[in-house]
Tab-separated table of C-alpha atoms in Angstrom:
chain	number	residue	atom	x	y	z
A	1	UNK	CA	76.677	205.086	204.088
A	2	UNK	CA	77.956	202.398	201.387
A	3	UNK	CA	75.025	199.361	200.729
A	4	UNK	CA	78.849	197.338	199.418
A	5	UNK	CA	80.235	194.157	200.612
A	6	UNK	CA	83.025	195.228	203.537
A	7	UNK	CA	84.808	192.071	202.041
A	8	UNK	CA	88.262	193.282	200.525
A	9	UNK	CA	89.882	191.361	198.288
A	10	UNK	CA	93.422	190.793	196.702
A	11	UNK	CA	93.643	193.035	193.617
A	12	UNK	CA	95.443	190.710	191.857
A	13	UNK	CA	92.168	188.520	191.371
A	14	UNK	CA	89.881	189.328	188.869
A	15	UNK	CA	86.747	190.636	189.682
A	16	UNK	CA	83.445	187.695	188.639
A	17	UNK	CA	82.678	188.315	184.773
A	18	UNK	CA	85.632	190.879	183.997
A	19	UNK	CA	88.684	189.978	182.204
A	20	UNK	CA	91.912	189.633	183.801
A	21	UNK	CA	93.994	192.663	184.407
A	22	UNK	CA	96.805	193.162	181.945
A	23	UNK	CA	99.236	194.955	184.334
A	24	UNK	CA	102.435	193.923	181.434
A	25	UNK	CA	101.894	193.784	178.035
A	26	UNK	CA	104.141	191.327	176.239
A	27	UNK	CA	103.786	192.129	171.915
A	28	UNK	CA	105.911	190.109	169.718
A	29	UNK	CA	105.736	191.737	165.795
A	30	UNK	CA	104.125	189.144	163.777
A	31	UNK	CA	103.684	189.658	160.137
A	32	UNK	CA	100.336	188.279	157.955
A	33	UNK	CA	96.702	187.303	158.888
A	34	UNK	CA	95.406	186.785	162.617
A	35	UNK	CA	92.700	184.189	163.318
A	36	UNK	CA	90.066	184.576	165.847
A	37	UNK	CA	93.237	183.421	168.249
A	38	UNK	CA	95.871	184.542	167.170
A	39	UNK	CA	98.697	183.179	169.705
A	40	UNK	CA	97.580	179.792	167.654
A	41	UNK	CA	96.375	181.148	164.302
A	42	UNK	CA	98.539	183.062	162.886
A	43	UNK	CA	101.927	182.657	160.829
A	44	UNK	CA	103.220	181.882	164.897
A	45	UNK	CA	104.016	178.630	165.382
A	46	UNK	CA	100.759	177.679	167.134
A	47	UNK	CA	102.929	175.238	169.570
A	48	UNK	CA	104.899	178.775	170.604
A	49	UNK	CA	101.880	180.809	171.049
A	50	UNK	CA	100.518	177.565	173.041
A	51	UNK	CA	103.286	177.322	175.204
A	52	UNK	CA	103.240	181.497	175.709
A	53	UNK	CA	99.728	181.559	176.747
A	54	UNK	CA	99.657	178.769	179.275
A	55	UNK	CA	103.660	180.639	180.994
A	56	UNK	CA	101.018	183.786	180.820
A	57	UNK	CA	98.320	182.659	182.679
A	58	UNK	CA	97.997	183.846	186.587
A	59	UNK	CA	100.964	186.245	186.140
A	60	UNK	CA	99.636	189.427	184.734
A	61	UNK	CA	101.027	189.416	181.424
A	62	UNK	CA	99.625	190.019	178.260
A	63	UNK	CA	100.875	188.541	175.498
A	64	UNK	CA	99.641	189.894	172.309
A	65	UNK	CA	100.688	189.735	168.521
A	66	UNK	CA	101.474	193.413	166.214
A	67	UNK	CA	102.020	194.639	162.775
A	68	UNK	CA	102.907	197.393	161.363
A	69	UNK	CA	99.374	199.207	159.313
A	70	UNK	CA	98.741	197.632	156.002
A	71	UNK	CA	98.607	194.748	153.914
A	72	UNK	CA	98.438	191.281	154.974
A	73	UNK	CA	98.613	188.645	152.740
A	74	UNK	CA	99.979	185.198	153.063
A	75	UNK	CA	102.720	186.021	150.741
A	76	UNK	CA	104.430	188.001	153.837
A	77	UNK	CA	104.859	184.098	154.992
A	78	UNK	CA	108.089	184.337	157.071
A	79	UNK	CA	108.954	187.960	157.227
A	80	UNK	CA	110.012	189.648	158.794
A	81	UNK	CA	112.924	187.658	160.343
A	82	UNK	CA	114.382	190.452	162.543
A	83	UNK	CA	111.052	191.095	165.288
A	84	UNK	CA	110.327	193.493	167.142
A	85	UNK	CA	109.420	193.312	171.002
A	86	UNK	CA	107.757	194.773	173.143
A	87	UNK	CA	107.402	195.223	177.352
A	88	UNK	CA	105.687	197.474	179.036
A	89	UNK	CA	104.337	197.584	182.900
A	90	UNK	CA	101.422	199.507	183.718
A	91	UNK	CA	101.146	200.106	187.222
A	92	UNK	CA	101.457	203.628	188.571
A	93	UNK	CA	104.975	203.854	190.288
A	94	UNK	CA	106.808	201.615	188.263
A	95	UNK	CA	105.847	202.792	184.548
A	96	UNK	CA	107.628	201.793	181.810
A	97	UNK	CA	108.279	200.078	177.956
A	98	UNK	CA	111.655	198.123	176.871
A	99	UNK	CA	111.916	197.302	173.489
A	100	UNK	CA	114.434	194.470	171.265
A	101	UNK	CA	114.624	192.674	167.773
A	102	UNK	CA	114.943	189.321	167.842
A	103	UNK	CA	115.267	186.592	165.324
A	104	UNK	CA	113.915	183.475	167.193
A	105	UNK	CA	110.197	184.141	169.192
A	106	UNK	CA	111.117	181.025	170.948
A	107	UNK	CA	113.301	183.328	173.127
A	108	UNK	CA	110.467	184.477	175.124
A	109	UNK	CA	109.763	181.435	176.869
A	110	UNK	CA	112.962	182.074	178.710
A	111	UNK	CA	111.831	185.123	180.442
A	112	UNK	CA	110.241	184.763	183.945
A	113	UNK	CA	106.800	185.875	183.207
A	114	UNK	CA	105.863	186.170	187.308
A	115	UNK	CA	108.930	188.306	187.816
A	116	UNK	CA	107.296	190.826	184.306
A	117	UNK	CA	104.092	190.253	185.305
A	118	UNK	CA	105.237	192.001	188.886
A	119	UNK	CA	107.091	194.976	187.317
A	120	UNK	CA	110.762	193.222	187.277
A	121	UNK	CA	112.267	194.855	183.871
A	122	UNK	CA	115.584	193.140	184.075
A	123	UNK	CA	114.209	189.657	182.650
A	124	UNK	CA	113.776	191.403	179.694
A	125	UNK	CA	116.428	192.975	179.266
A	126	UNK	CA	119.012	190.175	180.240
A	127	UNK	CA	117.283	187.483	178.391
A	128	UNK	CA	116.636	189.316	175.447
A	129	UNK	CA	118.822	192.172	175.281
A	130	UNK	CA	116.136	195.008	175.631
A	131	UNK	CA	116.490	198.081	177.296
A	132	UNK	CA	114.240	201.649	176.729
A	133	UNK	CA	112.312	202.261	173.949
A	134	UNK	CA	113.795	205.568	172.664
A	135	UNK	CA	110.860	206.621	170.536
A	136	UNK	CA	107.744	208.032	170.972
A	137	UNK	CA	104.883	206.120	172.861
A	138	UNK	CA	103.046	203.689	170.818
A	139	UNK	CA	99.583	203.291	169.748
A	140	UNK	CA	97.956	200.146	169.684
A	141	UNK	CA	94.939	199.615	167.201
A	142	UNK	CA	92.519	196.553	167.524
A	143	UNK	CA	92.649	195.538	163.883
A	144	UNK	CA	91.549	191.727	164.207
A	145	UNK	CA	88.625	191.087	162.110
A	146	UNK	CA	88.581	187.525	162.457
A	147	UNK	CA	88.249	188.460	166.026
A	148	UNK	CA	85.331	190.530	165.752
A	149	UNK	CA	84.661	192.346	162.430
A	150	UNK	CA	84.394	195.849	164.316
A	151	UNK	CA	87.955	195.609	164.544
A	152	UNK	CA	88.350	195.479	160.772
A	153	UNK	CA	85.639	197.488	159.766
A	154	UNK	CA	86.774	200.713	161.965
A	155	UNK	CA	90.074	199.634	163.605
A	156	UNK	CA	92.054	199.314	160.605
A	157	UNK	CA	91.068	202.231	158.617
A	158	UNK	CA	92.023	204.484	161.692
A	159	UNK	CA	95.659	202.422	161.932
A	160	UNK	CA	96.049	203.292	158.305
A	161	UNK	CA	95.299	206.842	158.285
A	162	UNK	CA	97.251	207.184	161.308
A	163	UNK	CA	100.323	205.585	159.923
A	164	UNK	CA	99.979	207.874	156.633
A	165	UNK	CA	99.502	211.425	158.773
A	166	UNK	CA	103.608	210.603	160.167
A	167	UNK	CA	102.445	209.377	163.680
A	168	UNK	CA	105.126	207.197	165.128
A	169	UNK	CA	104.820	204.254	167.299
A	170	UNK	CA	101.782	203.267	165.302
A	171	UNK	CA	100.703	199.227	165.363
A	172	UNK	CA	98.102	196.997	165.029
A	173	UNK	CA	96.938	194.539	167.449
A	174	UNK	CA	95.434	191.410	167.949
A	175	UNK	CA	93.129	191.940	170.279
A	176	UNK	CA	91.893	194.506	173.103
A	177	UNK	CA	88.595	193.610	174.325
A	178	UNK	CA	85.547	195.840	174.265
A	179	UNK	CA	84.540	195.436	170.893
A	180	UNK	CA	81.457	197.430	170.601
A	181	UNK	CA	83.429	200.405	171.300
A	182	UNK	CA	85.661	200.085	168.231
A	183	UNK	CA	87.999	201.489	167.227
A	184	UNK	CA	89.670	200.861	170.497
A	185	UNK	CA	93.335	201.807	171.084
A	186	UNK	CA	95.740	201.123	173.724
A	187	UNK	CA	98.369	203.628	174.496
A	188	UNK	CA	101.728	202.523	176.028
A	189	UNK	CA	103.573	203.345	178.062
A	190	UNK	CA	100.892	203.883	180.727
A	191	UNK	CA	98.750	201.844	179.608
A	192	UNK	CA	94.970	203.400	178.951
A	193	UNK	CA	92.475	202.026	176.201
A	194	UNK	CA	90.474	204.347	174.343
A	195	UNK	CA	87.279	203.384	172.067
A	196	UNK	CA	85.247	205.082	169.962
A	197	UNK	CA	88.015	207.484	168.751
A	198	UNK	CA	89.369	209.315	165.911
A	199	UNK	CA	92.262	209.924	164.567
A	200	UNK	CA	92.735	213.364	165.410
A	201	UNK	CA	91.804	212.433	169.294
A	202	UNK	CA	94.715	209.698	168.875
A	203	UNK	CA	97.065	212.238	168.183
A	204	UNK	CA	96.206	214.568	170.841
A	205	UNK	CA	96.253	211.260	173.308
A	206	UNK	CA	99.567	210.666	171.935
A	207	UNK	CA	100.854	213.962	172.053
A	208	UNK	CA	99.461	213.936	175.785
A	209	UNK	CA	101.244	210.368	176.983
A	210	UNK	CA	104.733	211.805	175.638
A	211	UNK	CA	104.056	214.832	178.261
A	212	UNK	CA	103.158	212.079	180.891
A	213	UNK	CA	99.121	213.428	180.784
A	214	UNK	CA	96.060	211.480	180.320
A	215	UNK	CA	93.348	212.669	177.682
A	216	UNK	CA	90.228	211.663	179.232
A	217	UNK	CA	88.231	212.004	176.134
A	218	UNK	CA	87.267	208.489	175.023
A	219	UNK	CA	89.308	206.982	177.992
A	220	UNK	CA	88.188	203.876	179.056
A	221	UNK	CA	90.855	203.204	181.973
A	222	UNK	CA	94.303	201.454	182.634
A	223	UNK	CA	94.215	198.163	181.859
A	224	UNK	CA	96.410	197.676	185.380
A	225	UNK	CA	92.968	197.944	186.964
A	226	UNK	CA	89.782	195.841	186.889
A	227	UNK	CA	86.249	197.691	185.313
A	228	UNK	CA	85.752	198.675	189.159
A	229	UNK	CA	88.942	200.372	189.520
A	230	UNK	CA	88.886	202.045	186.177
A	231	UNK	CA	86.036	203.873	186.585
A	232	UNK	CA	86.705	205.086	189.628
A	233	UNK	CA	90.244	206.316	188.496
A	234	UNK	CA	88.418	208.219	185.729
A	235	UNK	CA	86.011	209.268	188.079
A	236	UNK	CA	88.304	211.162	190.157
A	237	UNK	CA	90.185	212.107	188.177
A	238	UNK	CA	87.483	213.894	186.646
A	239	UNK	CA	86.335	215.451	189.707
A	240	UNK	CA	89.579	217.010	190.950
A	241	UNK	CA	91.299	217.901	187.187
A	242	UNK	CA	93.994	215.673	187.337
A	243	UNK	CA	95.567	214.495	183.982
A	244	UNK	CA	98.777	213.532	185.385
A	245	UNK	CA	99.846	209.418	184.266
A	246	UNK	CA	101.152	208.363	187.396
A	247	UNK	CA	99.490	210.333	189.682
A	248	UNK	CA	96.452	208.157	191.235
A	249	UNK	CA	96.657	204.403	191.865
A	250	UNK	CA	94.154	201.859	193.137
A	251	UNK	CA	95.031	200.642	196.353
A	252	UNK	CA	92.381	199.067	197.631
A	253	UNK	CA	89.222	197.316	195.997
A	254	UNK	CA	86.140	196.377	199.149
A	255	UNK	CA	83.001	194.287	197.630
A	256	UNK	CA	81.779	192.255	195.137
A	257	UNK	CA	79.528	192.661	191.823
A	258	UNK	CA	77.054	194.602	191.546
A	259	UNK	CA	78.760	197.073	194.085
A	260	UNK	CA	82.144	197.902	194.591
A	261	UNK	CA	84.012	200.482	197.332
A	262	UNK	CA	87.479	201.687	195.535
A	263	UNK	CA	90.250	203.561	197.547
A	264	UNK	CA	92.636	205.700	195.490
A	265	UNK	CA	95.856	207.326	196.074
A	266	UNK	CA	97.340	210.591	194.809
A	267	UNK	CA	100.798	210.444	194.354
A	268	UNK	CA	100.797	213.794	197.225
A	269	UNK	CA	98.963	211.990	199.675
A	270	UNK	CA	95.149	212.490	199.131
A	271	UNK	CA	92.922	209.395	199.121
A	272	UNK	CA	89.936	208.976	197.892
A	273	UNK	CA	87.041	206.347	198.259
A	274	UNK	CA	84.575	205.441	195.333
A	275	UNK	CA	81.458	203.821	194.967
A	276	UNK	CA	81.063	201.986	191.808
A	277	UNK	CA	77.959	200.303	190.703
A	278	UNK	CA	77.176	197.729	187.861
A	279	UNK	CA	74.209	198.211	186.033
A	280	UNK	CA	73.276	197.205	182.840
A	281	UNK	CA	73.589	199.026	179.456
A	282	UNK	CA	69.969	199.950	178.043
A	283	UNK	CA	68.256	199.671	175.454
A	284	UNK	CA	69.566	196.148	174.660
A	285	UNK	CA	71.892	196.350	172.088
A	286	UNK	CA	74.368	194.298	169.973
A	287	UNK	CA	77.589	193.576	172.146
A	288	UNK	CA	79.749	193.477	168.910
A	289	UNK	CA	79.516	193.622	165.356
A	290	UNK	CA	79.618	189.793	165.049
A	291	UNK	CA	76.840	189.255	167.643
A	292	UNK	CA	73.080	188.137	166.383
A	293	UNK	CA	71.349	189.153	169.208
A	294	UNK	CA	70.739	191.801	171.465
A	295	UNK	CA	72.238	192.144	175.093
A	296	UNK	CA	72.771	194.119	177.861
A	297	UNK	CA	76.515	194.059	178.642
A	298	UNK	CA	77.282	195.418	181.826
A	299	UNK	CA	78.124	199.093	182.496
A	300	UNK	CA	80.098	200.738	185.755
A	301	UNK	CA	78.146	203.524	186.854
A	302	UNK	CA	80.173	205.869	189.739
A	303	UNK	CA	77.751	206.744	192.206
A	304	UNK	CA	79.730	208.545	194.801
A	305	UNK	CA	83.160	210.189	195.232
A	306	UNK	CA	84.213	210.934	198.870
A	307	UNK	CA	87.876	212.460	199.545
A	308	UNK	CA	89.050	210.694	202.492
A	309	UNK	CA	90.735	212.531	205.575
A	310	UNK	CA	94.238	211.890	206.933
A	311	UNK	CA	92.821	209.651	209.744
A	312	UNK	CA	90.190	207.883	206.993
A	313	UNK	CA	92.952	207.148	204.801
A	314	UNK	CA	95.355	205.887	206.717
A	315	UNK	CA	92.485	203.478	208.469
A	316	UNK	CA	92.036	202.201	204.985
């Protein structure tokens, strides 16, 4: 019998003391040094990457700068002047990534961030010409050191060695979250982070997403779901085998911190229900590399995994 809150609650609000779900990335190629924010400190025109963060906010888009793995020196000032763009939704059943160049970031104030935010992949492509990235999935690596000097201490020296080994789709980031699991790396199309990683384990996650499979080594979730929902996807997945992208999504989320009920569904019909528990991590520890004192960030710990019957699953 679950000790949760029978509350349910919309999953498109965030869960107390989690970040908000990123179910649509939005990554605009951005040449030179990042500051701790980079929407505002960065060779961006800080009144753009004002104005893209506030159209952001509530919709489920994030909107995040990339380079390409190397050097970064204020002499790149102003290149390059052809961008690239990306898009890519993260929710189970509508999966994808649309990519463009364009000359003039301004552009992407005109798309209706609500519409990507829900999935809608034609206000991409009709206000900035985009369509389906061709190439291989990409690879996201949090390089930001004026973020959090993890990020440049381990992120960028995995970026660069990927980039050198031929690995295509390979970027830097701004910024992830979860610092004191760096490196951390997000893989798009469908949308899983990864920390703690190697190269070698990047590849094999790569080679995996262009096959449509999850590696669950390293995997710390979709970033479609909230910490709740991640670890319960990983959970069951875990239990049953599954490595298949689009094959579980979180339909339901019952409770509030520090206990959580999840309901998942397999893409052939089979629910599941989850119990997810926050806990502390222990022994206190540093939550990044920049922090000066110890902490104890919070951990999801999975307590139960129940596959639900017909009749359970369709009460839920």
């Amino acid at each position: 019998m679950s000790t949760c809150s029978t509350v349910s609650r919309n999953l498109a609000e965030p869960v107390s003391g989690t970040a908000p779900v990123a179910r649509t990335w939005l990554l605009l190629e951005q040449s030179g040094p990042w500051g701790p924010k980079a929407l505002t400190a960065s060779h961006l025109d800080p009144a753009l990457g004002r104005a893209l963060e506030t159209a952001a906010k509530g919709t489920g888009v994030r909107v995040a700068l990339i380079r390409r793995p190397g050097r970064h020196a204020d002499a790149d000032r102003g290149a390059p002047t052809e961008r690239r763009v990306y898009a890519a939704h993260t929710v189970p059943g509508n999966v994808w990534l649309h990519a463009t160049r364009i000359t003039e970031p301004r552009r992407l104030l005109d798309l209706d961030f609500a519409a990507l935010g829900s999935g809608d992949r034609h206000t991409f492509d009709s206000v900035l010409d985009g369509g389906p990235h061709a190439g291989d999935p990409l690879a996201l690596v949090c390089t930001n050191g004026k973020r959090d000097r993890c990020c440049a201490l381990l992120g960028r020296p995995l970026a660069a060695e990927l980039a050198a080994s031929g690995a295509e789709g390979v970027w830097e980031v701004t910024h992830l979250g979860g610092h004191r699991f760096s490196p951390t790396v997000l893989v798009l199309p469908h949308g899983y982070a990864y920390g703690r990683v190697r190269a070698h384990t990047v590849k094999d996650v790569l080679h995996g997403a262009a096959e449509g499979r999850i590696v669950l080594e390293g995997c710390r979730g979709n970033s479609a779901w909230e910490r709740p929902g991640q670890a319960a996807e990983l959970a069951v997945r875990a239990a049953v085998g599954e490595d298949a992208a689009r094959a579980l999504n979180v339909v339901r989320t019952d409770g509030a911190a520090p206990c959580w009920e999840v309901t998942l569904a397999h893409a052939d019909g089979r629910h599941w229900r989850v119990t997810v528990e926050q806990g502390a991590s222990a022994p206190p520890r540093p939550e990044s590399c920049g922090a000066s004192v110890l902490g104890s960030p919070a951990r999801m710990e999975v307590t139960a995994v129940r596959e639900l019957s017909v009749t359970a699953a369709l009460a839920s």
